[in-house]
CSV table of C-alpha atoms in Angstrom, one decimal:
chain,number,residue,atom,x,y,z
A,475,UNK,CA,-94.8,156.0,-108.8
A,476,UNK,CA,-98.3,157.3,-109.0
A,477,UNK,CA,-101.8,157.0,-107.0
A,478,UNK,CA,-103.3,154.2,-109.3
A,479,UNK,CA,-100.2,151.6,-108.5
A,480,UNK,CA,-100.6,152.4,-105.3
A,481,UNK,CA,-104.7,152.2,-105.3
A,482,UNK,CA,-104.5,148.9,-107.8
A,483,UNK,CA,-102.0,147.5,-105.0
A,484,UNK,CA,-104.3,147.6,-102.0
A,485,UNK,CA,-107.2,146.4,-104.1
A,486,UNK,CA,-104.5,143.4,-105.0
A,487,UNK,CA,-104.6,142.4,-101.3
A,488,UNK,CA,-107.5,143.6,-100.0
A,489,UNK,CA,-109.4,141.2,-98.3
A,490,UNK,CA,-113.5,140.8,-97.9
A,491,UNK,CA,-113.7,139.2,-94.6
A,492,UNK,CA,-111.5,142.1,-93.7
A,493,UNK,CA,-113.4,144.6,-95.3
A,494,UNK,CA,-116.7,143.5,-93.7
A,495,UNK,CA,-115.2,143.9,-90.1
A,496,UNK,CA,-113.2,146.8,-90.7
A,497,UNK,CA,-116.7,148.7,-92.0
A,498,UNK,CA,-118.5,147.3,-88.8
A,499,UNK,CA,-115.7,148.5,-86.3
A,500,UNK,CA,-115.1,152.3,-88.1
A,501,UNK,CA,-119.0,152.7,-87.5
A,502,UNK,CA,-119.8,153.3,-91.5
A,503,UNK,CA,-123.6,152.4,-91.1
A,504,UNK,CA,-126.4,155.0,-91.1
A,505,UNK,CA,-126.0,157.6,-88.5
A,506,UNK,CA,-122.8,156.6,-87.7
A,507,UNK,CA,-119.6,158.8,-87.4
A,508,UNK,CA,-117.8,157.1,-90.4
A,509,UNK,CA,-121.7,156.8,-92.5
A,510,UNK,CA,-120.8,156.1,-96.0
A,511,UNK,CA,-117.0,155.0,-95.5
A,512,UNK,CA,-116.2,152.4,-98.0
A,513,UNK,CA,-113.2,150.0,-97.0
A,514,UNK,CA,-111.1,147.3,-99.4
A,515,UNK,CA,-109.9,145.3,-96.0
A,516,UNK,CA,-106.2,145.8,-96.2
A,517,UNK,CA,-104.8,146.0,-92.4
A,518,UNK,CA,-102.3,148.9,-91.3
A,519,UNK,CA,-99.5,146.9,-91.3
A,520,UNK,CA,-100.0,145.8,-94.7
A,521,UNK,CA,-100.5,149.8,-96.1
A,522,UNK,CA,-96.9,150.6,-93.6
A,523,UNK,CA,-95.6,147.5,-95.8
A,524,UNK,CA,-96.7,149.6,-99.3
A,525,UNK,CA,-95.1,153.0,-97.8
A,526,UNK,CA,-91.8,151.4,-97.0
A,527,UNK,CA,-90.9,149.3,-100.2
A,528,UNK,CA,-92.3,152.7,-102.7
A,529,UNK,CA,-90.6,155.2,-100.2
A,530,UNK,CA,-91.8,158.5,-101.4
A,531,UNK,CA,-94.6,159.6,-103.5
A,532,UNK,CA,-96.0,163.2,-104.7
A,533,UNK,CA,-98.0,165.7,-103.2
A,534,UNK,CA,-99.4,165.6,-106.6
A,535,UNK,CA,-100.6,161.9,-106.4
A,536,UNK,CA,-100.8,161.8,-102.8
A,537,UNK,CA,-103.8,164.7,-103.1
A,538,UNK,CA,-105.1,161.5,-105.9
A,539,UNK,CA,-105.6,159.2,-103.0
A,540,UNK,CA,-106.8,161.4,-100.7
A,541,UNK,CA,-109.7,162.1,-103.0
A,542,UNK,CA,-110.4,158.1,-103.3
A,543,UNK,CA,-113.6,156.9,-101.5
A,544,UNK,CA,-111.9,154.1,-100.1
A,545,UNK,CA,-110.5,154.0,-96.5
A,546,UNK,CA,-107.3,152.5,-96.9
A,547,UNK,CA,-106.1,154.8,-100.1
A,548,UNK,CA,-106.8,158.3,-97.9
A,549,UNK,CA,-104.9,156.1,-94.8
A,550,UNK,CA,-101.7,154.9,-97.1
A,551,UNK,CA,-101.8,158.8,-98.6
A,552,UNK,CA,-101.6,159.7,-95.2
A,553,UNK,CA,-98.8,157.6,-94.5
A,554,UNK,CA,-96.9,158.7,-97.1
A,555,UNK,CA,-97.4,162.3,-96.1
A,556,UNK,CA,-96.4,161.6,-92.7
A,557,UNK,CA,-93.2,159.8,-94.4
A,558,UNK,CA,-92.1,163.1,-96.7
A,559,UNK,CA,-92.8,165.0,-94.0
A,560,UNK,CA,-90.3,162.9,-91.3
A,561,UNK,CA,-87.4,163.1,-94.0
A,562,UNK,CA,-87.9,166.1,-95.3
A,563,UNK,CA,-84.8,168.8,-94.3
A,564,UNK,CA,-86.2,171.9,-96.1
A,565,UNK,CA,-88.2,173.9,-93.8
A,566,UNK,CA,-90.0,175.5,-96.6
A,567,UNK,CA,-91.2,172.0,-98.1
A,568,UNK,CA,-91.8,171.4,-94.6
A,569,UNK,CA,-94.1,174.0,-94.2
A,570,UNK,CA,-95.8,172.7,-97.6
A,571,UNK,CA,-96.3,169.4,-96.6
A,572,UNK,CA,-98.2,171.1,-93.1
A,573,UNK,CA,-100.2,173.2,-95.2
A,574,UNK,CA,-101.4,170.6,-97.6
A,575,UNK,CA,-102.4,168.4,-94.4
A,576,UNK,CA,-104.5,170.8,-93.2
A,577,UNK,CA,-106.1,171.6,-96.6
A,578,UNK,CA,-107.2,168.2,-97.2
A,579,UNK,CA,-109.0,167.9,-93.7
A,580,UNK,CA,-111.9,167.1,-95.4
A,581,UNK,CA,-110.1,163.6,-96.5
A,582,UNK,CA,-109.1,162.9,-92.7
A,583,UNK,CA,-112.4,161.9,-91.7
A,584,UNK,CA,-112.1,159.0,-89.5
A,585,UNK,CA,-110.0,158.8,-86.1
A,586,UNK,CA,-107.3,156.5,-87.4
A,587,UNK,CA,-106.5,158.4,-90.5
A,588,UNK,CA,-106.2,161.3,-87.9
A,589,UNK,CA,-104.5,159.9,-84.7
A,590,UNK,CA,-101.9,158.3,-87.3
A,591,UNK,CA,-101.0,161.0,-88.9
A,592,UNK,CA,-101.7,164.6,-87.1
A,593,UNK,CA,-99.5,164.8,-84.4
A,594,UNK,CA,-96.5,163.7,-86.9
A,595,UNK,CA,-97.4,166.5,-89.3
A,596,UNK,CA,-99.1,168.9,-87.1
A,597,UNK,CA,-97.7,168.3,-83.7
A,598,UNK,CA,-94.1,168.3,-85.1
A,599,UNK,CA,-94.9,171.3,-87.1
A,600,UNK,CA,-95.9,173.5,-84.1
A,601,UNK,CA,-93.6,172.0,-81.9
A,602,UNK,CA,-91.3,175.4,-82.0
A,603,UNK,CA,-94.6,177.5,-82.8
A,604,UNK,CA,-97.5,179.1,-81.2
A,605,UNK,CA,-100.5,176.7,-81.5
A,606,UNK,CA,-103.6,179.1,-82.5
A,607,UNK,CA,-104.5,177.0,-85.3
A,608,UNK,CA,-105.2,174.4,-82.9
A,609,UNK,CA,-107.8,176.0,-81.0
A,610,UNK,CA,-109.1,177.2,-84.5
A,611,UNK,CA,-109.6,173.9,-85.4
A,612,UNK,CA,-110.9,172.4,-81.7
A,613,UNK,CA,-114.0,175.2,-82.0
A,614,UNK,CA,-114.6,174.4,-85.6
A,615,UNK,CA,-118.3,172.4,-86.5
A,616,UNK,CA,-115.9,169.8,-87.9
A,617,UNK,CA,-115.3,166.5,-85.5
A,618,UNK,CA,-111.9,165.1,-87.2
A,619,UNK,CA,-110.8,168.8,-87.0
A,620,UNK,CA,-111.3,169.1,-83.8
A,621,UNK,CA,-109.6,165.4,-83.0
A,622,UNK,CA,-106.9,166.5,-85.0
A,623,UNK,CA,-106.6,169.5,-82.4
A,624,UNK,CA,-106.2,167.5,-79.5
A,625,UNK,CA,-104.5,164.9,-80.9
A,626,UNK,CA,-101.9,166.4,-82.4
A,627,UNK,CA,-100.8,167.8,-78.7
A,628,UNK,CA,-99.4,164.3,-78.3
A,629,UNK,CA,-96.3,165.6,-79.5
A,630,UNK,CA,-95.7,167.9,-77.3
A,631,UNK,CA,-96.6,166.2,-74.3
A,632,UNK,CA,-93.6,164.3,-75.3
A,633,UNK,CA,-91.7,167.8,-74.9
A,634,UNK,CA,-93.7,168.5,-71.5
A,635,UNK,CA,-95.6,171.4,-73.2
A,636,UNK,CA,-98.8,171.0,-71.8
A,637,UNK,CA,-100.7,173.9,-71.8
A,638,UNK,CA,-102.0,173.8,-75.3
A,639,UNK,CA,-103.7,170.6,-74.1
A,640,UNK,CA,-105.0,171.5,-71.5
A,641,UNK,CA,-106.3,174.2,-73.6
A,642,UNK,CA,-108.0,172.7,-75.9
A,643,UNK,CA,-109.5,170.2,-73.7
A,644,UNK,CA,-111.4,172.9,-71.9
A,645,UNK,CA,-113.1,173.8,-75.6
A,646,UNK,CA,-114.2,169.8,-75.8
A,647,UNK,CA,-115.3,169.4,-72.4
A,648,UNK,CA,-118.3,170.2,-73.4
A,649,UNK,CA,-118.5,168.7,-77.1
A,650,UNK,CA,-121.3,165.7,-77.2
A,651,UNK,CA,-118.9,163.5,-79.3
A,652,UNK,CA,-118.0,160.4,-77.5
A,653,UNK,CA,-114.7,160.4,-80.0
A,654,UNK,CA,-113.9,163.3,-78.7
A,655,UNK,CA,-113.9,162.7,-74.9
A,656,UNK,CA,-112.1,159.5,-75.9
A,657,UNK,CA,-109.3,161.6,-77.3
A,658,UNK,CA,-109.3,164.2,-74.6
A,659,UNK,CA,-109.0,161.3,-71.8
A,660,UNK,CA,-106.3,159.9,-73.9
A,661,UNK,CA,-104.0,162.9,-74.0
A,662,UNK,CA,-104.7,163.8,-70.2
A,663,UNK,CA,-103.8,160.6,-69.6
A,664,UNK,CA,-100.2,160.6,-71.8
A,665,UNK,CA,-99.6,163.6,-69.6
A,666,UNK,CA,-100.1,161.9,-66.4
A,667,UNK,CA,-96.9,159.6,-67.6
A,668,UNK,CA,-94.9,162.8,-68.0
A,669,UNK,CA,-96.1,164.7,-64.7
A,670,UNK,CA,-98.9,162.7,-62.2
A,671,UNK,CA,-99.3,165.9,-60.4
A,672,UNK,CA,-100.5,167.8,-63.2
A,673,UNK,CA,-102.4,165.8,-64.3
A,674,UNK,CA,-104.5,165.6,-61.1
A,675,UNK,CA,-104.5,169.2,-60.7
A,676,UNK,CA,-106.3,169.7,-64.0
A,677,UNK,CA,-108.7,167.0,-63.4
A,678,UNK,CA,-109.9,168.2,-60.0
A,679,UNK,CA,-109.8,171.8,-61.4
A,680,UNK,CA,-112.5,170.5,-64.3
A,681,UNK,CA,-114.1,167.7,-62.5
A,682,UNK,CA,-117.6,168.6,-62.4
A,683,UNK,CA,-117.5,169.5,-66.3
A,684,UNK,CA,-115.3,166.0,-67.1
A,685,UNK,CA,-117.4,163.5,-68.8
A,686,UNK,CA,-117.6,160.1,-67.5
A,687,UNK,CA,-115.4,158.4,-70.7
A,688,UNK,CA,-113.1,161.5,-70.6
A,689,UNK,CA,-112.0,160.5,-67.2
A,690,UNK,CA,-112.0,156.9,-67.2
A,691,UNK,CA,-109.5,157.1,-69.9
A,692,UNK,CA,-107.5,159.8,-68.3
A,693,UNK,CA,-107.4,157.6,-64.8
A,694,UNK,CA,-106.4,154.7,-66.8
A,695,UNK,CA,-102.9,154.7,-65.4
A,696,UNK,CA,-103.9,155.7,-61.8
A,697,UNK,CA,-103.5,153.0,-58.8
A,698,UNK,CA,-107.0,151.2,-57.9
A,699,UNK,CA,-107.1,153.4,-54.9
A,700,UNK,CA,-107.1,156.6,-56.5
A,701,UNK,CA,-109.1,155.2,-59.5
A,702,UNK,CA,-112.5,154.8,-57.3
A,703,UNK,CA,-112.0,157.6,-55.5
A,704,UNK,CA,-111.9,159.7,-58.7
A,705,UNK,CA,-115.1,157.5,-59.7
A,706,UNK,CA,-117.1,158.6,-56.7
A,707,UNK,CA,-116.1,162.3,-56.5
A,708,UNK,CA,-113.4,161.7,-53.5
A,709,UNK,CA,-110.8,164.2,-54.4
């Protein structure tokens, strides 16, 4: 098993149509968060499909398709990673696999490569851990870093640890990045299905610094009622 079956395969499948939408909807033009990202139009499923029948593959060749200029190689390296990591019972392979991720944030440069593979890596890494790397990461110049920050919380929301969350949201209130608030709202939001109330709290606490997207994603879930009365500043 090595990185050129696995790139040869997706080319196999890949699809132009596919790979003419996909380039439009990951914003690859000029200017664009994903400028210069090439893709070979092979859906998610299709890559989970690749993972599932090969199983396993090396950090060795894994690092291969992570270096590829093609979308759907660094996605499927990804998802092999996220794959050792998940059956992986040594903690000291575990702590490998975590410390590989983050070295090869450079390759995790679009918001699906991150939000489907950082907080089963990182999130479940840290899960028993302080989280200082996070915040590293959320004030680094880097976007994806700082995405992968807040959205490898996600796990830990599903524990009810919160505060690193909330933590790093208040470094990205102020970010400019539209993916960004996106993924901020989004994790306020899974919080709000764990605990309502603290969820409010946080967002009256911050509301004059919230941006608009941040909190229409995080009211997502609210009733129509207290949706527009978050809209107009009635809280």
């Amino acid at each position: 098993m090595n990185a050129l079956l696995i790139k040869n395969e997706l080319f196999s499948i890949g699809s132009t149509e596919k790979k003419i939408v996909l380039q439009r909807f990951f914003k690859t033009g000029v200017g664009q968060y994903g400028e210069g990202d090439i893709f070979i139009g092979v859906t998610v499923p299709q890559q989970r499909e690749i993972v599932k029948r090969y199983k396993s593959l090396p950090l060795s060749e894994i690092d291969k398709l992570l270096k590829e200029p093609y979308h759907e190689c660094r996605l499927t390296a990804l998802l092999f990673l996220v794959n050792e990591y998940k059956k992986e019972k040594s903690l000291e392979k575990k702590e490998n696999i975590y410390s590989f991720y983050l070295q090869h944030i450079e390759s995790i440069n679009n918001w699906d490569l991150v939000d489907l593979s950082a907080p089963k890596i990182v999130g479940a890494h840290l899960l028993d851990k302080k989280g200082e790397i996070l915040i590293e990461l959320a004030k680094s110049d880097n976007l994806w870093a700082k995405r992968i920050a807040i959205v490898s919380t996600w796990y830990f929301i599903k524990y009810h640890r919160f505060n690193d969350t909330f933590a790093i949201a208040e470094i990205l209130l102020d970010s400019k990045e539209d993916l960004l608030h996106k993924a901020v709202g989004w994790m306020l939001r899974e919080i709000g299905k764990k605990d309502y109330e603290v969820e409010c709290d946080f967002l009256k606490k911050h509301y004059k610094r919230l941006p608009r997207t941040t909190l229409r994603y995080a009211i997502e879930r609210f009733s129509n009622e207290t949706r527009k009365d978050f809209l107009v500043g009635n809280i």
